[in-house]
Amino acid sequence: MNASSNSLALLTDLYELTMAYGYWKCGKAEQSAAFHLFFRKSPFQGGYAIAAGLEPVLEFLRSFRFETEDIAYLATILGNDGRPLFDADFLQYLAELELTLDLDAIPEGTVVFPHEPLLRVCGPILQCQLIETAMLNMINFQSLIATKASRVVMAAQGDAVLEFGLRRAQGIDGGLAASRAAYIGGCAATSNVLAGKRFGIPVKGTHAHSWVMSFDSEPESFAAYADAMPNNCVFLVDTYDTLQGVRHAVEVGQRLRDAGHRMVGIRLDSGDLAWLSIEARKILNAAGFPDAVIVASNDLDERLIQSLKFQGAAITVWGVGTKLVTAYEQPALGGVYKLGAIKDESEQWQPRIKVSEQLIKTSTPGIQQVRRYVGGDGMAIADMIYNELHPLPETCVAVDFQDPTHRSQFDATVAFEDLLKPMIRRGDFVGRSIPLDEIRNRALAQLQQFDRTILRLDHPHRYRVGLEEALHDLKAEMVLESRQRSKAGDEA
Ligand SMILES: Nc1ncnc2c1ncn2[C@@H]1O[C@H](COP(=O)(O)OP(=O)(O)OP(=O)(O)O)[C@@H](O)[C@H]1O
Ligand SMILES: O=P(O)(O)OC[C@H]1O[C@H](OP(=O)(O)OP(=O)(O)O)[C@H](O)[C@@H]1O
Ligand SMILES: O=C(O)c1cccnc1
């Protein structure tokens, strides 16, 4: 019997399971821990990211359990000694395991910055560890693509961006997840029909060169397309001679108009997109089609779109595929998942730190929350990461992450929002499932809260993210202690 399940409990790195086994063996399985998922550097040389991937994480957690066939598989894994890696009793423990974790998360579509916890997981350390890899996988990829999309959409300056990436995406899940994330980042539609069905994203498309090539002539191909879909005609005009193609589109467009329909526009997919679009616009306008859209595609990304805008291109809709869905110039967001605190035998939280030679890689201790201060004009002023284990003073001081000599003060009159929201408590979902359109609107609205100097594509102005002073001091103390301990160890 193959009771097929949606659970992805085995979607993990083996070391999560070996650690889980270790925790179980040494009696630490139920010890409470707090982990944070964050990235250290904004992608694409930019200054921000768009949080995405939470809904799939919630789905993963909702369906998380080790099925009979998962347990049977785990029983077949052998260690280096050729014996089963895991005890039967441990596998029985996994078979009965139900997650009892707390999860707080920054909602999808929020503008986020390096070092800010996008997710905070509290509960039995064994459970925290078992879900690490899958959560990183989902948040890293979708946040990366949502960010890429938001840059592309920003470069398009209000023109629609269509996501055309499925055929060159990183596999099936990469294609689906990318379409979802690209929509969050502001794309208007996708060519990916399954993503449309699954996530409710608008689907749009034109036609390929093969359509034109399958007829004896281009006009014949356009006419046949118009017969089949008189209200959905965006003619691909560059199969042979692009400007001649535009004239052929115009001829068919006039026939459509005479029959009471409307040609939507044309698509350019090769050649000098700036020059061709300007010439095509002249032809379309002269023929009485000033509203016909000009779609462009061909290896576009945010920089090329910016350049084409600079050149005065008359493109009104941008079809962007490969470079968007593969995050071509930076194919991964380096999100990590670090332990911030653990409870001791007397149930007191003890902060923990991972010290690194590189200050940027030294983790932040405590149970963290992110506070975003907002000015009277609605613009974000700065973010402050604080430790929920310590009460905040009336006036908070945020010590800049990169430059500790820079400190900002926020008294009780400054408006703020705490970004991490309760999603799961003791295994039960307590958040709200947010429709994708609402997430997308949140991202678009959030971007308005940040100065364009912060959002610009390259060498952006740095938005201030700081550690609340007491947390900054705790971190500094813990780093010093750790250094002293290792020095003492060296000397002993
Ligand atoms: N005006 C422009 N400014 C900057 N880059 C452009 C401009 N027009 C097109 N490009 C880009 O130049 C690259 C090459 O385009 P081009 O159409 O010459 O080659 P191609 O795609 O190999 O053509 P074909 O499909 O006909 O073989 C593409 O990435 C395209 O987006
Ligand atoms: O360049 P991208 O940003 O990835 O956008 C998608 C590309 O995919 C299609 O080309 P393809 O050659 O696959 O098919 P076609 O015959 O429709 O041009 C389309 O014409 C675009 O050029
Ligand atoms: O509809 C289109 O024009 C399209 C779809 C996928 C890839 N390239 C183009």
XYZ file of C-alpha atoms and ligand atoms in Angstrom:
554
model
C 0.000 0.000 0.000
C 1.408 3.271 -0.983
C -0.354 5.875 1.107
C 1.002 8.795 -0.868
C 1.505 11.882 1.229
C 2.308 15.535 0.796
C 4.783 15.500 3.628
C 8.267 16.626 2.692
C 9.829 15.622 6.006
C 12.735 13.984 4.167
C 13.451 17.176 2.231
C 16.452 17.850 4.396
C 20.182 17.393 4.630
C 21.205 14.179 6.322
C 23.092 16.100 8.980
C 19.841 17.501 10.345
C 18.762 13.920 10.995
C 22.094 12.858 12.451
C 21.953 15.858 14.806
C 18.342 14.998 15.647
C 19.462 11.474 16.455
C 22.261 12.870 18.592
C 19.887 15.192 20.488
C 17.521 12.302 21.060
C 20.330 10.004 22.246
C 21.761 12.500 24.730
C 18.397 13.598 26.078
C 18.396 17.073 24.483
C 15.643 16.490 21.936
C 13.075 18.547 23.840
C 15.434 21.312 24.958
C 14.011 24.635 23.787
C 16.010 26.636 21.286
C 15.511 29.773 19.206
C 16.779 29.955 15.627
C 16.709 32.862 13.161
C 16.785 32.744 9.382
C 18.474 35.753 7.782
C 20.778 36.782 4.933
C 23.946 38.820 5.279
C 24.135 40.703 1.989
C 21.483 42.074 -0.305
C 21.511 40.341 -3.689
C 22.502 41.801 -7.082
C 24.701 44.573 -5.591
C 21.474 46.146 -4.412
C 20.468 47.477 -1.022
C 17.327 45.517 -0.119
C 15.388 42.305 -0.620
C 11.723 41.347 -0.800
C 10.756 38.583 1.638
C 9.055 35.668 -0.112
C 8.544 31.942 0.306
C 6.653 31.939 3.596
C 3.435 30.352 2.298
C 5.264 27.245 1.017
C 7.101 27.096 4.361
C 3.774 27.140 6.192
C 2.437 24.415 3.896
C 5.561 22.364 4.539
C 5.143 22.724 8.292
C 1.409 21.995 8.182
C 1.965 18.699 6.408
C 5.178 17.769 8.213
C 5.297 14.213 9.443
C 7.379 11.129 8.838
C 5.258 8.690 6.851
C 5.638 4.931 7.148
C 7.587 4.824 3.883
C 9.868 7.646 5.041
C 10.692 5.694 8.179
C 11.253 2.555 6.125
C 13.705 4.469 3.937
C 15.545 5.942 6.917
C 15.948 2.414 8.279
C 17.918 1.500 5.139
C 20.550 4.219 5.577
C 23.803 2.698 6.750
C 26.691 4.275 8.580
C 30.363 3.871 7.686
C 30.424 0.640 9.666
C 27.785 -0.846 7.391
C 25.196 -0.906 10.171
C 21.930 1.046 10.240
C 22.632 4.682 11.036
C 19.543 5.141 13.185
C 18.155 3.056 16.096
C 14.718 1.554 15.610
C 13.576 3.398 18.758
C 14.634 6.720 17.273
C 12.778 5.959 14.061
C 9.705 5.151 16.137
C 10.140 8.543 17.836
C 10.232 10.221 14.402
C 7.183 8.248 13.262
C 5.209 9.665 16.172
C 6.661 13.166 15.998
C 4.288 16.104 15.676
C 5.734 19.585 15.449
C 5.110 21.716 18.523
C 7.147 24.710 17.426
C 6.449 28.441 17.487
C 7.114 30.304 14.266
C 7.247 34.071 13.821
C 7.818 35.443 10.348
C 8.113 38.664 8.426
C 5.162 38.544 6.022
C 5.873 37.946 2.363
C 6.188 41.089 0.288
C 7.959 43.012 3.066
C 11.094 44.958 2.169
C 13.884 43.465 4.278
C 17.568 44.078 4.900
C 20.683 42.106 5.799
C 20.805 40.538 9.288
C 17.081 40.851 9.901
C 15.461 37.564 10.925
C 12.895 36.697 8.258
C 11.847 33.687 10.317
C 12.214 32.923 14.000
C 11.674 29.354 15.138
C 11.373 28.499 18.848
C 10.807 25.098 20.388
C 12.411 21.680 20.838
C 15.855 21.856 19.290
C 15.427 18.565 17.463
C 12.380 19.944 15.654
C 14.028 23.317 14.917
C 16.834 21.449 13.240
C 14.713 19.048 11.187
C 12.992 21.901 9.347
C 16.057 24.068 8.695
C 17.065 22.979 5.220
C 13.639 23.024 3.607
C 12.867 26.467 5.015
C 16.162 27.873 3.779
C 15.540 26.350 0.371
C 12.132 28.013 0.031
C 12.904 31.406 1.557
C 16.286 31.828 -0.128
C 15.031 31.139 -3.635
C 11.719 32.946 -3.549
C 13.171 36.012 -1.803
C 15.951 36.101 -4.413
C 13.532 35.980 -7.342
C 11.032 38.398 -5.773
C 13.914 40.842 -5.310
C 15.116 40.360 -8.884
C 11.589 40.918 -10.150
C 11.201 44.084 -8.114
C 14.389 45.473 -9.685
C 13.192 44.580 -13.187
C 9.784 46.115 -12.476
C 11.423 49.254 -11.088
C 13.550 49.580 -14.234
C 10.388 49.271 -16.344
C 9.042 52.435 -14.675
C 5.391 51.494 -14.617
C 5.308 49.409 -17.817
C 3.997 45.864 -17.395
C 6.604 43.122 -16.980
C 5.599 39.624 -18.107
C 7.519 36.691 -16.673
C 8.459 34.336 -19.532
C 10.994 32.131 -17.726
C 9.571 28.626 -17.388
C 11.427 27.085 -20.329
C 14.810 28.090 -18.910
C 14.050 27.848 -15.211
C 15.903 25.517 -12.858
C 13.625 22.537 -13.209
C 9.926 22.189 -12.538
C 9.792 23.461 -8.977
C 12.276 26.215 -9.825
C 9.925 27.348 -12.600
C 6.805 27.300 -10.451
C 8.415 28.920 -7.435
C 10.024 31.564 -9.649
C 6.691 32.470 -11.256
C 5.124 32.896 -7.823
C 8.022 34.979 -6.506
C 8.236 37.084 -9.670
C 4.576 37.986 -9.242
C 5.228 38.996 -5.620
C 8.083 41.172 -6.894
C 5.668 43.047 -9.152
C 5.451 41.185 -12.474
C 2.037 41.666 -14.047
C 1.575 38.136 -15.356
C 3.335 34.893 -16.199
C 3.433 32.688 -19.276
C 3.472 29.684 -16.882
C -0.016 28.208 -17.031
C 0.401 25.782 -14.134
C 1.598 28.672 -11.939
C -1.487 30.562 -13.058
C -3.733 27.714 -11.979
C -1.880 26.947 -8.771
C -1.297 30.469 -7.497
C -3.941 32.551 -9.257
C -1.375 34.588 -11.212
C -2.733 36.203 -14.415
C -1.417 34.332 -17.477
C -0.468 36.064 -20.706
C 1.262 35.178 -23.936
C 1.866 35.989 -27.585
C 3.029 33.421 -30.148
C 6.354 31.949 -31.235
C 8.397 32.174 -34.452
C 7.314 28.595 -35.191
C 3.759 29.861 -35.767
C 4.939 32.238 -38.479
C 7.341 29.690 -39.931
C 4.625 27.077 -40.264
C 2.826 29.181 -42.922
C 3.980 30.049 -46.419
C 4.070 33.740 -45.577
C 4.042 36.045 -42.577
C 0.787 37.877 -43.545
C -0.918 34.511 -43.910
C 0.258 33.492 -40.436
C -0.950 36.725 -38.827
C -4.317 36.450 -40.598
C -4.794 32.877 -39.395
C -3.912 33.873 -35.830
C -6.373 36.762 -36.047
C -9.094 34.390 -37.264
C -8.440 32.063 -34.353
C -8.149 34.733 -31.646
C -9.385 38.076 -32.935
C -9.180 39.768 -29.532
C -5.846 38.373 -28.412
C -3.426 39.366 -31.153
C 0.120 40.354 -30.275
C 2.002 39.563 -33.480
C 5.652 38.519 -33.299
C 7.084 40.607 -36.112
C 10.780 39.682 -36.289
C 10.798 36.270 -37.963
C 12.015 37.717 -41.307
C 12.238 41.496 -41.707
C 11.068 43.236 -38.537
C 9.711 46.496 -39.935
C 8.058 44.653 -42.807
C 6.575 42.437 -40.088
C 5.137 45.526 -38.379
C 3.495 46.552 -41.679
C 2.018 43.075 -42.033
C 0.673 43.332 -38.477
C -0.883 46.688 -39.314
C -2.666 45.200 -42.369
C -4.175 42.434 -40.269
C -4.889 44.933 -37.490
C -6.923 47.036 -39.909
C -8.940 44.004 -40.947
C -9.518 43.153 -37.289
C -10.681 46.694 -36.637
C -13.075 46.598 -39.615
C -14.557 43.454 -38.121
C -15.071 45.155 -34.754
C -12.002 43.756 -32.988
C -8.793 45.302 -31.724
C -5.199 44.318 -32.403
C -3.450 44.331 -29.020
C 0.033 44.935 -30.380
C 3.303 43.485 -31.636
C 6.328 41.757 -30.118
C 10.010 42.326 -30.930
C 12.419 39.527 -30.023
C 15.701 40.379 -31.763
C 17.775 43.139 -33.280
C 18.228 46.630 -31.881
C 15.201 46.805 -29.625
C 15.512 50.574 -29.104
C 15.716 51.520 -32.757
C 13.206 48.928 -33.930
C 10.661 49.884 -31.275
C 10.906 53.563 -32.192
C 10.474 52.790 -35.899
C 7.659 50.337 -35.158
C 5.905 52.986 -33.067
C 6.008 55.412 -36.000
C 4.478 52.821 -38.325
C 1.781 51.878 -35.809
C 0.897 55.500 -35.041
C 0.799 56.465 -38.725
C -1.587 53.575 -39.364
C -3.912 54.649 -36.561
C -2.746 52.234 -33.875
C -1.353 54.584 -31.193
C -2.620 52.267 -28.450
C -1.049 49.111 -29.834
C 1.442 47.788 -27.301
C 5.036 47.001 -28.210
C 6.240 43.983 -26.288
C 9.975 43.327 -26.231
C 11.821 40.179 -25.200
C 15.324 38.752 -25.713
C 17.618 38.223 -22.748
C 16.289 41.239 -20.880
C 17.120 42.157 -17.325
C 16.887 45.307 -15.239
C 20.079 46.842 -16.582
C 19.151 46.282 -20.222
C 15.685 47.684 -19.589
C 17.239 50.733 -17.947
C 19.513 51.172 -20.953
C 16.637 50.766 -23.414
C 14.636 53.364 -21.472
C 17.658 55.680 -21.642
C 17.796 55.145 -25.401
C 14.170 56.250 -25.669
C 12.876 52.820 -26.680
C 9.146 52.818 -27.426
C 8.610 49.497 -25.650
C 5.532 49.367 -23.433
C 5.551 45.758 -22.187
C 8.637 43.802 -21.184
C 8.837 40.008 -21.495
C 11.572 38.805 -19.159
C 12.537 35.164 -18.815
C 15.894 33.529 -18.235
C 17.651 36.301 -16.376
C 14.730 36.762 -14.013
C 13.833 33.202 -13.071
C 17.415 31.998 -12.775
C 18.578 35.175 -11.009
C 21.289 34.963 -13.645
C 23.918 37.260 -12.140
C 23.549 35.887 -8.613
C 21.947 32.483 -8.581
C 21.589 32.139 -4.785
C 20.715 34.235 -1.783
C 23.011 33.243 1.058
C 20.371 32.981 3.766
C 21.447 31.124 6.906
C 19.744 29.699 10.000
C 21.501 30.325 13.290
C 20.911 29.439 16.903
C 20.317 32.580 18.986
C 19.426 31.135 22.398
C 18.842 27.886 24.225
C 17.069 27.119 27.502
C 19.139 25.749 30.373
C 18.014 23.137 32.945
C 16.218 25.800 34.965
C 14.281 26.833 31.852
C 16.166 30.137 31.544
C 17.083 31.305 28.042
C 20.828 31.489 27.477
C 22.010 33.533 24.479
C 24.358 31.793 22.060
C 26.756 33.187 19.481
C 28.766 31.851 16.561
C 31.990 33.818 16.403
C 33.726 34.330 13.102
C 36.945 35.922 11.963
C 34.753 38.110 9.777
C 32.619 40.381 11.960
C 29.801 40.235 9.404
C 29.609 36.472 9.895
C 29.417 36.607 13.693
C 25.856 35.672 14.573
C 23.569 37.748 16.782
C 22.523 36.256 20.125
C 19.126 36.398 21.796
C 15.535 36.012 20.712
C 15.304 38.621 18.043
C 12.584 40.900 16.775
C 12.846 43.624 14.126
C 11.365 47.044 14.737
C 10.845 49.385 11.782
C 10.619 53.046 12.712
C 8.443 55.129 10.431
C 8.403 58.922 10.057
C 5.344 61.165 10.002
C 5.508 61.128 6.180
C 5.131 57.335 6.184
C 8.730 56.785 5.076
C 10.792 54.156 6.872
C 13.546 55.760 8.990
C 15.588 52.790 10.201
C 15.239 49.217 11.462
C 16.373 48.029 14.869
C 16.934 44.393 15.797
C 16.294 43.843 19.486
C 16.340 40.987 21.966
C 12.918 40.082 23.322
C 14.583 38.641 26.412
C 15.356 42.160 27.610
C 12.742 44.864 28.141
C 13.303 47.872 25.915
C 14.074 51.256 27.469
C 11.719 54.182 26.867
C 14.159 55.679 24.389
C 15.850 53.071 22.222
C 19.318 53.454 20.797
C 20.102 51.532 17.607
C 23.798 50.868 17.022
C 24.452 50.661 13.303
C 25.363 47.160 12.183
C 28.246 48.195 9.979
C 29.450 51.260 11.816
C 28.974 50.944 15.613
C 29.995 54.567 16.076
C 26.758 55.547 14.366
C 23.848 55.478 16.821
C 20.235 56.568 16.323
C 17.798 57.352 19.101
C 14.097 56.642 18.963
C 11.871 57.917 21.733
C 8.345 56.779 22.446
C 6.860 59.314 20.030
C 8.329 57.631 16.930
C 5.881 55.300 15.182
C 7.065 51.750 14.589
C 6.025 48.316 13.519
C 7.482 45.046 14.756
C 7.997 43.014 11.599
C 8.061 39.440 12.903
C 4.455 38.291 13.293
C 3.170 35.187 15.078
C 2.419 32.449 12.544
C 2.485 29.198 14.516
C 2.134 28.591 18.250
C 2.884 25.147 19.642
C 2.372 23.671 16.208
C -0.940 25.387 15.516
C -1.296 27.947 12.751
C -2.323 31.285 14.271
C -1.480 33.592 11.355
C -3.544 34.525 8.347
C -3.085 33.015 4.907
C -2.510 36.025 2.705
C -3.749 35.965 -0.906
C -0.956 36.374 -3.442
C -2.408 39.616 -4.805
C -2.317 41.117 -1.330
C 1.308 40.048 -0.936
C 2.172 41.634 -4.284
C 0.382 44.849 -3.334
C 2.222 44.892 -0.027
C 5.564 44.678 -1.839
C 4.624 47.491 -4.212
C 3.359 49.666 -1.339
C 6.350 48.875 0.871
C 8.784 49.980 -1.804
C 7.117 53.407 -1.701
C 8.250 53.694 1.934
C 11.899 53.740 0.902
C 13.820 56.498 -0.757
C 14.845 55.778 -4.336
C 18.462 56.276 -3.357
C 18.097 53.121 -1.237
C 16.311 51.194 -3.989
C 18.583 52.132 -6.884
C 20.140 49.234 -8.766
C 23.809 49.830 -7.977
C 25.823 51.234 -5.085
C 22.667 52.127 -3.214
C 22.494 54.470 -0.283
C 22.527 52.279 2.819
C 19.331 52.014 4.831
C 20.238 51.961 8.510
C 19.798 48.658 10.308
C 21.055 48.601 13.861
C 21.197 46.453 16.944
C 19.416 47.796 19.986
C 22.146 49.036 22.317
C 21.749 46.322 24.985
C 21.816 43.638 22.288
C 24.847 45.248 20.674
C 26.605 45.259 24.067
C 25.624 41.641 24.747
C 26.997 40.590 21.371
C 30.259 42.482 21.939
C 30.632 40.953 25.415
C 30.003 37.456 24.107
C 32.528 37.876 21.301
C 35.121 39.111 23.805
C 34.376 36.252 26.200
C 34.678 33.732 23.425
C 38.016 35.217 22.310
C 39.279 35.165 25.899
C 38.191 31.568 26.301
C 39.972 30.487 23.162
C 43.095 32.444 24.183
C 43.042 30.771 27.603
C 42.610 27.438 25.829
C 45.612 28.170 23.610
C 47.749 29.077 26.594
C 46.734 26.054 28.664
N 19.217 48.896 -28.128
C 19.827 47.959 -27.432
N 20.699 48.302 -26.471
C 21.338 47.372 -25.747
N 21.160 46.057 -25.925
C 20.300 45.654 -26.870
C 19.590 46.577 -27.650
N 18.810 45.870 -28.500
C 18.995 44.570 -28.237
N 19.889 44.418 -27.248
C 20.370 43.170 -26.665
O 21.470 42.696 -27.393
C 21.552 41.271 -27.322
C 21.758 40.688 -28.712
O 20.609 40.903 -29.511
P 20.521 40.451 -31.033
O 19.123 40.455 -31.455
O 21.465 41.245 -31.857
O 21.111 39.019 -31.007
P 20.329 37.685 -30.963
O 19.406 37.627 -29.832
O 21.360 36.639 -30.988
O 19.514 37.808 -32.297
P 18.775 36.678 -33.095
O 17.646 36.212 -32.218
O 18.314 37.389 -34.320
O 19.771 35.633 -33.368
C 20.253 40.816 -26.638
O 20.537 40.516 -25.283
C 19.364 42.022 -26.722
O 18.467 42.106 -25.632
O 15.062 35.759 -23.488
P 14.269 35.475 -22.262
O 14.345 36.599 -21.285
O 14.597 34.150 -21.656
O 12.690 35.468 -22.685
C 12.053 34.371 -23.204
C 12.544 34.020 -24.579
O 11.976 32.781 -24.891
C 11.491 32.831 -26.209
O 12.503 32.497 -27.116
P 12.688 31.054 -27.728
O 13.836 31.158 -28.666
O 12.771 30.001 -26.675
O 11.342 30.773 -28.525
P 10.683 31.590 -29.723
O 10.725 30.678 -30.873
O 9.313 31.861 -29.237
O 11.468 32.845 -29.905
C 11.080 34.271 -26.380
O 10.967 34.609 -27.713
C 12.115 35.029 -25.626
O 13.190 35.389 -26.447
O 4.126 34.450 -24.860
C 5.272 34.709 -25.222
O 5.513 35.588 -26.058
C 6.430 33.942 -24.657
C 6.250 32.988 -23.722
C 7.338 32.295 -23.219
C 8.583 32.597 -23.657
N 8.749 33.541 -24.571
C 7.702 34.218 -25.071
